[in-house]
Tab-separated table of C-alpha atoms and ligand atoms in Angstrom:
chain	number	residue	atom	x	y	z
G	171	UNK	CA	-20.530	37.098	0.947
G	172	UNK	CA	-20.431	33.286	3.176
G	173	UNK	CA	-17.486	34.001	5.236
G	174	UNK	CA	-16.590	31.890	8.142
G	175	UNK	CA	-18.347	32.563	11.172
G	176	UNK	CA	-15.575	31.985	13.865
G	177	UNK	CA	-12.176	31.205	13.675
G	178	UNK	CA	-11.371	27.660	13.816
G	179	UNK	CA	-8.813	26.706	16.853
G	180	UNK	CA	-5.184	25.309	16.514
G	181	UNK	CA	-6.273	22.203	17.653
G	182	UNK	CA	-9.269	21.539	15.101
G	183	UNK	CA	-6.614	22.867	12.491
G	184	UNK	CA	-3.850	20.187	13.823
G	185	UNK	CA	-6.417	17.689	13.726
G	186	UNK	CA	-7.661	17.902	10.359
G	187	UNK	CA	-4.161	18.095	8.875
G	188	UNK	CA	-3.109	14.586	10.670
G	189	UNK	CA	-5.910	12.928	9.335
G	190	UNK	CA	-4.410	13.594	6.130
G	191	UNK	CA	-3.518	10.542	3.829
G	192	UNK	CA	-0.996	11.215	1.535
G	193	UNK	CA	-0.594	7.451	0.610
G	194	UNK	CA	-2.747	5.503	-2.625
G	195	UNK	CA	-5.133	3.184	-1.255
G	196	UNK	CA	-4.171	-0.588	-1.297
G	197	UNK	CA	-5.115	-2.390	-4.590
G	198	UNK	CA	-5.637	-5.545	-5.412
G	199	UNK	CA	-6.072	-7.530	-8.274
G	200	UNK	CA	-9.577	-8.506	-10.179
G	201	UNK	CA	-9.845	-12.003	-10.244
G	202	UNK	CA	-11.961	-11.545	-14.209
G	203	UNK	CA	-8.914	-10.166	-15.754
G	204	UNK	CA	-6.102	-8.954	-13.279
G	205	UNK	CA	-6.146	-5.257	-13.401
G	206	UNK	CA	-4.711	-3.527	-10.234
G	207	UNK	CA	-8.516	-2.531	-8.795
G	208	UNK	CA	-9.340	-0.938	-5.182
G	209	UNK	CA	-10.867	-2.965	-2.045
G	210	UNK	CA	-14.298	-2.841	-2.141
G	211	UNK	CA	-14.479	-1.503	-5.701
G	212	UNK	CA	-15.868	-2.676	-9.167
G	213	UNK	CA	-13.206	-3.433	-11.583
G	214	UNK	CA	-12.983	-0.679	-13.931
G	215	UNK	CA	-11.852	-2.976	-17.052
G	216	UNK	CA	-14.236	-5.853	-16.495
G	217	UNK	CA	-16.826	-4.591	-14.181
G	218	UNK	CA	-16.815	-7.576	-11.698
G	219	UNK	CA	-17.243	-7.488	-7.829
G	220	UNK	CA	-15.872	-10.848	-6.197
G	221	UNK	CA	-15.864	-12.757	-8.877
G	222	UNK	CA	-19.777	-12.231	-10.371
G	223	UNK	CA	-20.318	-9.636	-13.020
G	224	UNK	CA	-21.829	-6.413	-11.384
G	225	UNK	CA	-21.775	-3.442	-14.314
G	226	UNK	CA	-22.465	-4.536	-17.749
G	227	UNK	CA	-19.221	-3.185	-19.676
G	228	UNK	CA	-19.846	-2.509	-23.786
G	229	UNK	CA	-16.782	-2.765	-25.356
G	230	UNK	CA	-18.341	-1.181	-28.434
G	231	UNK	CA	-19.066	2.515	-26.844
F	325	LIG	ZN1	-11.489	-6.873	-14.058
């Protein structure tokens, strides 16, 4: 069975948990049709990216 090879120090442990984000990511709103949507993301409800449509979105799926 995979099993780690070494154990992994207290410091690489530390380290790992303090780079730990227990905060959302910032949203903003799309500029098509307001939704709360992430930086440097395509709006899920409209599918534009800065203002130009990027994803073709059906709305009979
Ligand atoms: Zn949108």
């Amino acid at each position: 069975m995979p099993n780690p090879k070494h154990r992994f120090s207290k410091a690489r442990t530390a380290s790992r948990r303090a780079n730990f984000k227990s905060v959302a990511p910032t949203l903003s709103t799309c500029s098509g049709c307001g939704a709360s949507v992430e930086y440097h993301h395509v709006c899920p409800e409209c599918g534009s990216y800065r203002g130009k449509q990027a994803v073709e979105k059906n709305a009979a799926v």
